[in-house]
Tab-separated table of C-alpha atoms (C1' of nucleotides) in Angstrom:
chain	number	residue	atom	x	y	z
A	1	MET	CA	111.800	93.758	98.700
A	2	ILE	CA	110.417	97.230	99.334
A	3	GLN	CA	106.989	97.614	97.756
A	4	SER	CA	104.923	100.720	97.135
A	5	LEU	CA	102.478	101.519	99.773
A	6	ARG	CA	98.941	100.131	99.862
A	7	GLY	CA	96.774	101.732	97.175
A	8	MET	CA	99.653	103.642	95.607
A	9	ASN	CA	100.724	102.549	92.167
A	10	ASP	CA	103.439	103.171	89.686
A	11	ILE	CA	102.335	104.159	86.129
A	12	LEU	CA	104.675	102.890	83.580
A	13	SER	CA	105.253	102.338	79.881
A	14	GLU	CA	102.002	101.463	78.119
A	15	ASP	CA	99.873	102.557	81.040
A	16	TYR	CA	101.631	105.826	81.029
A	17	GLU	CA	100.980	106.222	77.338
A	18	ARG	CA	97.267	105.909	77.982
A	19	PHE	CA	97.538	108.236	80.863
A	20	GLU	CA	99.450	110.841	78.817
A	21	TYR	CA	96.927	110.418	75.990
A	22	PHE	CA	94.160	111.133	78.371
A	23	ILE	CA	95.757	114.268	79.813
A	24	THR	CA	96.586	115.541	76.288
A	25	THR	CA	93.042	114.921	74.977
A	26	ALA	CA	91.188	116.341	77.970
A	27	SER	CA	93.532	119.405	78.158
A	28	THR	CA	93.115	120.173	74.514
A	29	ILE	CA	89.341	120.097	74.911
A	30	ALA	CA	89.381	122.197	78.099
A	31	LYS	CA	91.506	124.887	76.279
A	32	ARG	CA	88.946	124.880	73.436
A	33	TYR	CA	86.287	125.686	75.927
A	34	GLY	CA	88.398	128.648	77.145
A	35	PHE	CA	89.806	127.169	80.322
A	36	HIS	CA	93.345	127.878	81.673
A	37	TYR	CA	95.554	125.474	83.522
A	38	ILE	CA	96.054	125.977	87.241
A	39	GLU	CA	98.493	124.088	89.440
A	40	THR	CA	98.011	124.076	93.150
A	41	PRO	CA	99.977	122.384	95.971
A	42	LEU	CA	99.505	118.763	96.920
A	43	LEU	CA	99.755	119.795	100.590
A	44	GLU	CA	97.377	122.334	102.206
A	45	GLU	CA	96.423	123.381	105.578
A	46	THR	CA	94.017	120.883	107.104
A	47	ALA	CA	91.585	123.738	107.817
A	48	LEU	CA	91.003	124.257	104.131
A	49	PHE	CA	89.550	120.768	103.719
A	50	LYS	CA	87.801	120.842	107.079
A	51	ARG	CA	85.977	123.880	106.027
A	52	SER	CA	85.217	122.866	102.407
A	53	VAL	CA	84.210	119.293	103.217
A	54	GLY	CA	82.723	120.101	106.630
A	55	GLU	CA	83.203	118.272	109.846
A	56	SER	CA	80.454	115.992	108.753
A	57	SER	CA	80.695	112.210	108.223
A	58	ASP	CA	83.971	110.378	108.469
A	59	ILE	CA	85.749	112.215	105.831
A	60	VAL	CA	88.047	114.484	107.806
A	61	GLY	CA	88.903	112.043	110.680
A	62	LYS	CA	89.071	108.882	108.833
A	63	GLU	CA	89.692	109.379	105.162
A	64	MET	CA	92.331	112.167	104.796
A	65	TYR	CA	96.004	111.957	104.817
A	66	GLN	CA	96.373	114.385	107.754
A	67	PHE	CA	99.590	114.936	109.845
A	68	ILE	CA	101.525	117.476	111.685
A	69	ASP	CA	104.688	118.634	109.912
A	70	LYS	CA	108.004	119.587	111.260
A	71	GLY	CA	106.892	123.074	111.831
A	72	GLU	CA	103.911	121.858	113.767
A	73	ASN	CA	101.490	122.796	111.024
A	74	ASP	CA	98.354	120.734	110.659
A	75	VAL	CA	98.484	119.727	107.016
A	76	CYS	CA	96.780	117.365	104.601
A	77	LEU	CA	97.552	115.786	101.305
A	78	ARG	CA	94.726	117.087	99.111
A	79	PRO	CA	91.823	114.670	98.848
A	80	GLU	CA	90.257	116.467	95.900
A	81	GLY	CA	91.050	119.416	93.548
A	82	THR	CA	88.243	121.979	94.150
A	83	ALA	CA	89.187	123.212	97.578
A	84	GLY	CA	92.753	124.152	96.523
A	85	VAL	CA	91.599	125.891	93.386
A	86	VAL	CA	89.010	127.878	95.366
A	87	ARG	CA	91.676	128.804	97.887
A	88	ALA	CA	93.898	130.089	95.086
A	89	PHE	CA	91.117	131.981	93.537
A	90	ILE	CA	90.483	133.779	96.814
A	91	GLN	CA	94.131	134.154	97.747
A	92	HIS	CA	94.861	135.852	94.482
A	93	LYS	CA	91.885	138.147	94.970
A	94	LEU	CA	90.166	136.963	91.789
A	95	ASP	CA	86.833	137.133	93.731
A	96	LYS	CA	87.310	140.843	94.238
A	97	LYS	CA	88.476	141.411	90.793
A	98	GLY	CA	85.245	140.051	89.456
A	99	GLY	CA	84.572	138.688	85.972
A	100	ILE	CA	84.757	135.132	84.829
A	101	HIS	CA	87.604	132.742	85.669
A	102	ARG	CA	87.856	129.333	84.173
A	103	PHE	CA	90.477	126.751	85.279
A	104	TYR	CA	91.369	123.177	84.577
A	105	TYR	CA	93.837	120.991	86.481
A	106	HIS	CA	95.074	117.477	86.735
A	107	GLY	CA	97.147	115.717	89.292
A	108	ALA	CA	97.366	113.239	92.178
A	109	MET	CA	94.818	113.164	95.067
A	110	PHE	CA	95.066	111.217	98.218
A	111	ARG	CA	92.447	109.484	100.326
A	112	TYR	CA	93.138	107.123	103.137
A	113	GLU	CA	90.613	104.415	102.180
A	114	ARG	CA	90.458	100.654	101.820
A	115	PRO	CA	91.490	100.164	98.263
A	116	GLN	CA	89.702	98.215	95.595
A	117	LYS	CA	89.493	98.405	91.876
A	118	GLY	CA	88.966	101.994	90.844
A	119	ARG	CA	89.516	103.186	94.374
A	120	LEU	CA	93.180	103.925	95.269
A	121	ARG	CA	94.805	105.875	98.021
A	122	GLU	CA	96.818	107.881	95.500
A	123	PHE	CA	94.767	108.481	92.330
A	124	HIS	CA	94.552	111.088	89.679
A	125	GLN	CA	91.839	113.501	88.705
A	126	PHE	CA	91.375	115.834	85.818
A	127	GLY	CA	88.999	118.669	86.771
A	128	VAL	CA	87.739	122.086	85.806
A	129	GLU	CA	86.307	124.884	87.906
A	130	SER	CA	84.362	127.862	86.611
A	131	PHE	CA	83.976	131.032	88.717
A	132	GLY	CA	81.684	133.967	88.219
A	133	VAL	CA	78.972	132.479	86.008
A	134	ASP	CA	75.443	132.259	87.450
A	135	SER	CA	73.850	131.040	84.401
A	136	VAL	CA	72.692	127.431	83.999
A	137	TYR	CA	74.306	127.548	80.589
A	138	GLU	CA	77.656	127.178	82.392
A	139	ASP	CA	76.304	123.961	84.110
A	140	ALA	CA	75.422	122.695	80.656
A	141	LEU	CA	78.829	123.659	79.352
A	142	MET	CA	80.438	121.408	82.065
A	143	ILE	CA	78.395	118.477	80.994
A	144	MET	CA	79.110	119.101	77.399
A	145	MET	CA	82.812	119.196	78.054
A	146	VAL	CA	82.775	115.939	79.935
A	147	ALA	CA	80.736	114.367	77.103
A	148	ASP	CA	83.242	115.763	74.594
A	149	ILE	CA	86.232	114.307	76.459
A	150	LEU	CA	84.662	110.899	76.811
A	151	LYS	CA	83.627	110.872	73.226
A	152	ALA	CA	87.110	111.764	72.071
A	153	LEU	CA	88.414	108.898	74.107
A	154	GLY	CA	85.841	106.440	72.771
A	155	ILE	CA	84.305	105.888	76.172
A	156	GLY	CA	80.602	104.994	76.566
A	157	TYR	CA	78.676	106.336	79.599
A	158	ARG	CA	75.361	107.005	81.145
A	159	LEU	CA	74.719	110.454	82.564
A	160	LYS	CA	72.795	110.898	85.681
A	161	LEU	CA	71.367	114.268	86.518
A	162	ASN	CA	69.664	115.742	89.552
A	163	SER	CA	69.048	119.165	91.192
A	164	LEU	CA	70.022	119.629	94.799
A	165	GLY	CA	67.969	122.790	95.245
A	166	ASP	CA	69.522	125.819	96.952
A	167	GLN	CA	69.428	127.442	100.443
A	168	ASN	CA	65.686	128.451	99.786
A	169	CYS	CA	64.405	124.945	99.056
A	170	MET	CA	66.987	122.462	100.421
A	171	PRO	CA	66.675	122.980	104.083
A	172	ALA	CA	62.876	122.726	103.956
A	173	TYR	CA	63.138	119.538	101.972
A	174	ARG	CA	65.697	118.094	104.335
A	175	GLU	CA	63.280	118.585	107.266
A	176	LYS	CA	60.482	117.061	105.323
A	177	LEU	CA	62.668	114.030	104.618
A	178	VAL	CA	63.889	113.698	108.192
A	179	SER	CA	60.250	113.748	109.406
A	180	PHE	CA	59.400	111.106	106.822
A	181	ILE	CA	62.231	108.905	107.984
A	182	GLU	CA	61.090	109.304	111.519
A	183	SER	CA	57.633	108.265	110.489
A	184	CYS	CA	59.215	104.902	109.513
A	185	GLY	CA	59.976	104.321	113.081
A	186	ASP	CA	62.248	101.399	114.013
A	187	SER	CA	61.888	99.590	110.704
A	188	ILE	CA	64.839	101.281	109.087
A	189	CYS	CA	68.276	99.657	109.306
A	190	GLY	CA	71.159	100.741	111.598
A	191	ASP	CA	73.047	102.529	108.905
A	192	CYS	CA	70.040	104.602	108.036
A	193	GLU	CA	69.423	105.346	111.723
A	194	ARG	CA	72.835	106.843	111.749
A	195	ARG	CA	72.558	108.594	108.392
A	196	LYS	CA	69.292	110.199	109.611
A	197	LEU	CA	71.570	112.345	111.832
A	198	THR	CA	74.670	112.755	109.784
A	199	ASN	CA	73.449	112.874	106.169
A	200	PRO	CA	69.739	112.157	105.840
A	201	ILE	CA	69.581	112.398	102.049
A	202	ARG	CA	71.932	109.352	101.863
A	203	VAL	CA	69.190	107.033	103.239
A	204	LEU	CA	67.648	107.314	99.810
A	205	ASP	CA	70.296	105.105	98.266
A	206	CYS	CA	70.656	102.639	101.126
A	207	LYS	CA	71.537	99.180	99.888
A	208	ASN	CA	69.146	97.470	102.154
A	209	GLU	CA	66.087	96.204	100.346
A	210	ALA	CA	63.766	96.550	103.296
A	211	CYS	CA	64.675	100.207	103.585
A	212	GLN	CA	64.194	100.683	99.803
A	213	ASN	CA	60.666	99.405	100.176
A	214	LEU	CA	59.903	101.861	102.855
A	215	TYR	CA	61.323	104.829	100.965
A	216	VAL	CA	59.222	104.310	97.821
A	217	ASN	CA	56.962	107.010	99.085
A	218	ALA	CA	59.648	109.295	100.435
A	219	PRO	CA	59.458	112.925	99.298
A	220	LYS	CA	61.730	113.686	96.423
A	221	LEU	CA	63.808	116.816	96.268
A	222	ILE	CA	62.959	117.135	92.595
A	223	ASN	CA	59.314	117.674	93.485
A	224	ASN	CA	60.208	120.325	96.194
A	225	LEU	CA	62.311	122.695	94.248
A	226	CYS	CA	61.782	126.489	94.562
A	227	GLU	CA	60.869	128.366	91.488
A	228	GLY	CA	64.400	129.438	90.626
A	229	CYS	CA	65.869	126.018	90.936
A	230	GLN	CA	63.021	124.486	89.063
A	231	SER	CA	63.366	126.776	86.041
A	232	ASP	CA	67.160	126.307	86.002
A	233	PHE	CA	66.729	122.519	86.074
A	234	ASP	CA	64.131	122.743	83.154
A	235	THR	CA	66.454	124.992	81.146
A	236	LEU	CA	69.381	122.559	81.709
A	237	LYS	CA	67.263	119.666	80.410
A	238	THR	CA	66.226	121.622	77.385
A	239	ILE	CA	69.873	122.593	76.555
A	240	LEU	CA	71.024	118.891	76.873
A	241	ASP	CA	68.128	117.877	74.621
A	242	GLN	CA	69.108	120.433	72.051
A	243	HIS	CA	72.666	119.124	72.062
A	244	THR	CA	71.382	115.540	71.975
A	245	ILE	CA	73.131	114.592	75.197
A	246	ALA	CA	71.116	111.742	76.745
A	247	TYR	CA	70.588	111.787	80.515
A	248	GLU	CA	68.518	110.080	83.124
A	249	ILE	CA	67.070	111.895	86.162
A	250	ASP	CA	68.423	110.187	89.318
A	251	THR	CA	66.632	111.670	92.322
A	252	ASN	CA	69.081	109.678	94.579
A	253	LEU	CA	72.066	111.425	93.213
A	254	VAL	CA	73.268	113.605	95.999
A	255	ARG	CA	76.176	115.525	97.332
A	256	GLY	CA	76.387	115.506	101.061
A	257	LEU	CA	77.920	118.862	101.595
A	258	ASP	CA	76.148	122.135	102.275
A	259	TYR	CA	77.814	124.312	99.769
A	260	TYR	CA	76.496	122.318	96.801
A	261	SER	CA	73.373	123.634	95.095
A	262	LYS	CA	71.203	123.145	92.058
A	263	THR	CA	72.927	121.105	89.217
A	264	ALA	CA	74.485	117.773	90.221
A	265	PHE	CA	75.617	115.261	87.603
A	266	GLU	CA	77.540	112.015	87.392
A	267	PHE	CA	78.911	110.114	84.434
A	268	VAL	CA	78.942	106.368	85.106
A	269	SER	CA	80.224	103.370	83.299
A	270	ASP	CA	78.795	99.790	83.599
A	271	ASN	CA	82.029	98.230	82.633
A	272	ILE	CA	84.444	98.988	85.447
A	273	GLY	CA	83.149	97.276	88.575
A	274	SER	CA	81.405	98.687	91.644
A	275	GLN	CA	83.226	102.034	91.574
A	276	SER	CA	81.305	103.064	88.547
A	277	ALA	CA	81.404	106.844	88.642
A	278	ILE	CA	83.877	108.133	86.090
A	279	ALA	CA	83.099	111.836	86.408
A	280	GLY	CA	81.090	113.912	88.807
A	281	GLY	CA	80.311	117.588	89.125
A	282	GLY	CA	77.833	120.249	89.932
A	283	ARG	CA	77.293	123.797	91.142
A	284	TYR	CA	78.755	125.013	94.325
A	285	ASP	CA	77.678	128.644	94.621
A	286	ARG	CA	78.399	128.864	98.380
A	287	LEU	CA	81.778	127.354	98.766
A	288	ILE	CA	83.719	130.566	98.007
A	289	GLU	CA	82.004	132.499	100.909
A	290	PHE	CA	82.502	129.383	103.137
A	291	LEU	CA	86.178	129.966	102.576
A	292	ASP	CA	86.034	133.693	103.261
A	293	GLY	CA	85.806	134.903	99.617
A	294	LYS	CA	83.296	137.246	98.194
A	295	PRO	CA	80.230	135.232	97.294
A	296	THR	CA	80.796	134.018	93.758
A	297	PRO	CA	78.795	131.505	91.756
A	298	ALA	CA	80.839	128.460	90.733
A	299	VAL	CA	80.415	125.131	88.920
A	300	GLY	CA	82.893	122.336	88.187
A	301	PHE	CA	83.583	118.712	87.668
A	302	ALA	CA	86.304	116.108	88.149
A	303	LEU	CA	87.085	112.954	86.241
A	304	GLY	CA	88.809	109.956	87.856
A	305	ILE	CA	91.685	109.030	85.553
A	306	GLU	CA	92.365	105.540	86.868
A	307	ARG	CA	88.747	104.505	86.374
A	308	LEU	CA	88.964	105.628	82.725
A	309	MET	CA	92.259	104.076	81.882
A	310	GLU	CA	90.965	100.660	80.777
A	311	LEU	CA	88.050	102.256	78.801
A	312	ILE	CA	90.220	104.483	76.729
A	313	VAL	CA	90.334	103.454	73.033
A	314	MET	CA	93.764	104.331	71.887
A	315	PRO	CA	94.444	105.425	68.328
A	316	GLU	CA	96.151	103.005	66.040
A	317	PRO	CA	99.949	103.321	66.686
A	318	VAL	CA	101.918	104.655	63.678
A	319	ARG	CA	105.305	103.534	62.865
A	320	GLU	CA	107.804	106.256	63.308
A	321	GLY	CA	111.520	106.889	63.498
A	322	TYR	CA	114.526	104.703	63.209
A	323	TYR	CA	115.885	101.562	64.706
A	324	PHE	CA	119.678	101.255	64.339
A	325	GLY	CA	121.371	97.856	64.742
A	326	ALA	CA	124.875	96.610	64.294
A	327	MET	CA	125.725	93.195	62.820
A	328	ASP	CA	129.353	93.718	63.603
A	329	ALA	CA	130.929	95.298	66.671
A	330	GLU	CA	132.809	97.762	64.568
A	331	ALA	CA	129.541	99.157	63.115
A	332	ILE	CA	128.336	100.739	66.394
A	333	THR	CA	130.488	103.845	65.908
A	334	PRO	CA	128.910	105.049	62.652
A	335	LEU	CA	125.481	103.846	63.891
A	336	LEU	CA	125.666	106.067	66.948
A	337	LEU	CA	126.551	109.079	64.782
A	338	ALA	CA	123.688	108.269	62.453
A	339	ALA	CA	121.297	108.013	65.367
A	340	GLU	CA	122.468	111.314	66.767
A	341	LYS	CA	121.692	112.949	63.460
A	342	ILE	CA	118.204	111.378	63.131
A	343	ARG	CA	117.293	112.347	66.710
A	344	ARG	CA	117.507	116.012	65.938
A	345	THR	CA	114.046	115.529	64.174
A	346	GLN	CA	112.777	112.056	64.851
A	347	LYS	CA	112.902	109.109	67.202
A	348	ALA	CA	116.030	107.022	66.978
A	349	VAL	CA	116.776	103.870	69.011
A	350	VAL	CA	120.065	102.009	68.920
A	351	GLU	CA	120.669	98.399	69.718
A	352	TYR	CA	124.348	98.004	70.984
A	353	GLU	CA	124.649	94.247	70.719
A	354	PRO	CA	125.755	92.885	67.344
A	355	ARG	CA	122.951	90.637	66.191
A	356	SER	CA	121.713	88.902	63.124
A	357	LEU	CA	119.627	90.924	60.520
A	358	LYS	CA	116.579	88.923	61.448
A	359	ALA	CA	117.013	89.801	65.111
A	360	HIS	CA	117.313	93.558	64.230
A	361	LEU	CA	114.241	93.550	62.069
A	362	LYS	CA	112.354	91.937	64.897
A	363	GLY	CA	113.759	94.544	67.201
A	364	ALA	CA	112.704	97.385	64.900
A	365	ASP	CA	109.282	95.902	64.584
A	366	ARG	CA	108.887	95.599	68.301
A	367	ILE	CA	109.596	99.285	69.021
A	368	ASN	CA	107.211	100.193	65.975
A	369	ALA	CA	110.011	101.908	64.111
A	370	ARG	CA	109.302	103.028	60.555
A	371	TYR	CA	112.858	102.268	59.421
A	372	CYS	CA	115.271	99.621	60.285
A	373	ALA	CA	118.896	100.706	59.574
A	374	VAL	CA	121.820	98.288	59.981
A	375	ILE	CA	125.465	98.178	59.264
A	376	GLY	CA	127.269	94.826	58.868
A	377	GLU	CA	130.327	93.477	57.135
A	378	ASN	CA	129.025	94.422	53.661
A	379	GLU	CA	128.095	97.953	54.665
A	380	LEU	CA	131.383	98.521	56.408
A	381	ALA	CA	133.237	97.488	53.341
A	382	GLN	CA	131.218	99.873	51.227
A	383	ASN	CA	131.110	102.591	53.937
A	384	SER	CA	127.321	102.698	53.719
A	385	ILE	CA	124.138	101.927	55.657
A	386	TRP	CA	121.364	99.625	54.849
A	387	VAL	CA	117.902	101.003	55.436
A	388	LYS	CA	114.625	99.170	55.182
A	389	ASP	CA	111.210	100.929	55.237
A	390	LEU	CA	109.089	98.532	57.294
A	391	VAL	CA	105.884	99.985	55.874
A	392	ASP	CA	106.640	100.161	52.141
A	393	LYS	CA	108.972	97.147	52.481
A	394	THR	CA	111.516	98.859	50.320
A	395	GLU	CA	115.207	98.808	51.085
A	396	SER	CA	118.191	100.803	50.024
A	397	LEU	CA	121.956	100.950	50.511
A	398	ILE	CA	122.933	104.532	51.296
A	399	PRO	CA	126.512	105.756	51.339
A	400	LEU	CA	127.282	107.131	54.857
A	401	ASN	CA	128.370	110.419	53.343
A	402	ASP	CA	124.997	110.906	51.814
A	403	PHE	CA	123.177	109.741	54.971
A	404	PHE	CA	124.974	112.480	56.972
A	405	VAL	CA	124.116	115.273	54.538
B	1	G	C1'	86.791	100.607	109.974
B	2	U	C1'	83.769	95.444	109.123
B	3	G	C1'	83.273	90.670	106.551
B	4	G	C1'	85.055	87.300	102.552
B	5	A	C1'	88.424	85.383	98.547
B	6	A	C1'	93.147	85.291	96.305
B	7	U	C1'	98.779	85.468	96.041
B	8	U	C1'	103.031	79.538	91.947
B	9	A	C1'	108.061	81.896	85.663
B	10	G	C1'	107.976	88.812	82.860
B	11	C	C1'	102.210	88.009	82.020
B	12	U	C1'	97.619	84.711	82.341
B	13	C	C1'	96.928	80.389	84.976
B	14	A	C1'	97.419	74.642	86.020
B	15	G	C1'	99.333	71.427	89.990
B	16	U	C1'	101.081	68.942	94.460
B	17	C	C1'	95.338	63.912	99.252
B	18	G	C1'	102.721	66.907	102.825
B	19	G	C1'	107.859	63.450	99.775
B	20	U	C1'	113.219	63.494	95.865
B	21	U	C1'	113.954	66.957	88.571
B	22	A	C1'	106.841	72.368	90.193
B	23	G	C1'	104.023	72.496	84.517
B	24	A	C1'	101.297	74.999	80.101
B	25	G	C1'	100.196	79.150	76.874
B	26	C	C1'	101.938	83.906	75.765
B	27	A	C1'	106.443	86.823	76.179
B	28	U	C1'	112.098	86.652	76.021
B	29	C	C1'	116.525	84.621	73.653
B	30	A	C1'	118.828	81.289	70.038
B	31	G	C1'	118.719	78.214	65.741
B	32	G	C1'	116.105	76.323	60.894
B	33	U	C1'	122.835	75.475	56.259
B	34	U	C1'	125.576	80.710	57.537
B	35	G	C1'	121.997	88.803	55.943
B	36	U	C1'	115.198	89.960	55.600
B	37	G	C1'	110.361	91.626	60.675
B	38	G	C1'	105.218	91.967	62.121
B	39	U	C1'	102.093	85.667	60.494
B	40	U	C1'	105.789	79.325	60.653
B	41	C	C1'	108.888	75.117	63.013
B	42	U	C1'	112.582	73.440	66.755
B	43	G	C1'	115.106	74.430	71.071
B	44	A	C1'	116.954	77.144	75.437
B	45	G	C1'	116.885	80.321	79.574
B	46	G	C1'	113.778	81.912	83.537
B	47	G	C1'	110.463	80.099	89.773
B	48	U	C1'	114.170	79.627	97.685
B	49	C	C1'	105.362	78.458	94.816
B	50	G	C1'	104.081	86.858	98.525
B	51	U	C1'	107.024	87.392	103.383
B	52	G	C1'	107.880	85.756	108.596
B	53	G	C1'	107.026	82.017	112.111
B	54	G	C1'	104.944	77.114	113.650
B	55	U	C1'	103.673	71.634	113.188
B	56	U	C1'	106.529	67.566	110.860
B	57	C	C1'	111.853	63.104	109.570
B	58	G	C1'	110.333	66.403	105.521
B	59	A	C1'	106.171	72.220	103.881
B	60	U	C1'	104.985	75.389	97.718
B	61	U	C1'	101.029	72.039	99.901
B	62	C	C1'	98.702	71.968	106.945
B	63	C	C1'	98.270	76.041	111.001
B	64	C	C1'	99.265	81.243	112.659
B	65	A	C1'	100.763	86.163	111.715
B	66	U	C1'	101.777	89.841	108.121
B	67	A	C1'	101.919	92.363	103.275
B	68	U	C1'	99.449	93.214	98.740
B	69	U	C1'	95.411	92.529	95.389
B	70	C	C1'	90.205	91.751	94.477
B	71	C	C1'	84.859	91.501	96.166
B	72	A	C1'	80.819	93.212	99.441
B	73	C	C1'	79.706	96.807	103.307
B	74	C	C1'	80.861	101.785	105.584
B	75	C	C1'	82.165	106.218	103.211
B	76	C	C1'	82.412	108.639	98.608
B	77	A	C1'	84.631	115.560	98.755
RNA sequence: GUGGAAUUAGCUCAGUCGGUUAGAGCAUCAGGUUGUGGUUCUGAGGGUCGUGGGUUCGAUUCCCAUAUUCCACCCCA
């Protein structure tokens, strides 16, 4: 038997209904916030991700679906959505055009990782990107939008908030932190020893207890923000308070990459296992210039759809449409015609096998049909169709001529 | 990439100290005197016990490999 590849899943029937419900709900909300859909390719030049993600850490070498195609192009399946949207933004010269551009997208992303729950090789994200707005109000808008989406889906969450500073205060903080780590000497773990060089800020959320004890007195970025970053962060907190969105400051919430600045946020759920982040986002004012665009302020977020799936509270299903069943082989012909007529406006499902009335009622019930319509011996004799409303429990015998009017 | 656990019916799981017909619940299908569902009762069908090797008279059970899932770590754009 041929199986799907590791970490790559099919999404079918009820799962897909959830999936679709999520997309519909999130898209509706994004449109209400004034965002427009953008579709970008799944495959991009590897250089795009190398430059957006940076050469740092294992990401490029180890965790991307990278290969050389038949035209000898170095390409990658997209590991995230932002880079492609930014590429499109620059390619279509929207950076030069100026103004505000707001996009939302959803689709498959690919990361070559060891799978576990909530961590797949092919997974789906819903995201939005906003270009051209410098104001921290746009950062707040992002958070409000995620909160709206999660609320609409009946999903509980905790919101973690941090500021990453900008090019004025981040580098200085980084140096301060590195010298603090160095002052710890050999007592830090091997992982931290490595992180000190690759991504020093990550040492702050080391899982090692001994390290954590050492880092209690580590300098915190939040106490080392420059004036602009500090006032934006304060404003953001005020806005969230005014909109009664609860948050917790998490000074360990970081983004490893250089183009991130100021606002960083993460929505987490305590009910889905170790991969608990359901949405993450923040400001990335420098990415556009990193990708050869005209410097443009930008902020965005992405939601991991698979991680939300089991948390979504679906609305009560409503009975709709018709189930058609034959109790006699001869009855199929008029039933197919009846179904064809109903399908012009409603759902109509036909069972081809002649069965007992009881079996057909069960069948109608199972597909959640509003009406069960059958034709048997009696109906054939009277050239009519028997219809039962499964909600009102009323039934009627309708002459076929009337039914087809 | 590292370490660990799991894999038996469509689903959730029992079980076999290696032995002849591998079980349950739910689901499916059929019946309950012959045409009334979602909520009853009875019965039936459905499994080369993840895959490939090995040990053995004999393997679903023991050993090895492999695949997938899950957990912890690494990483997390």
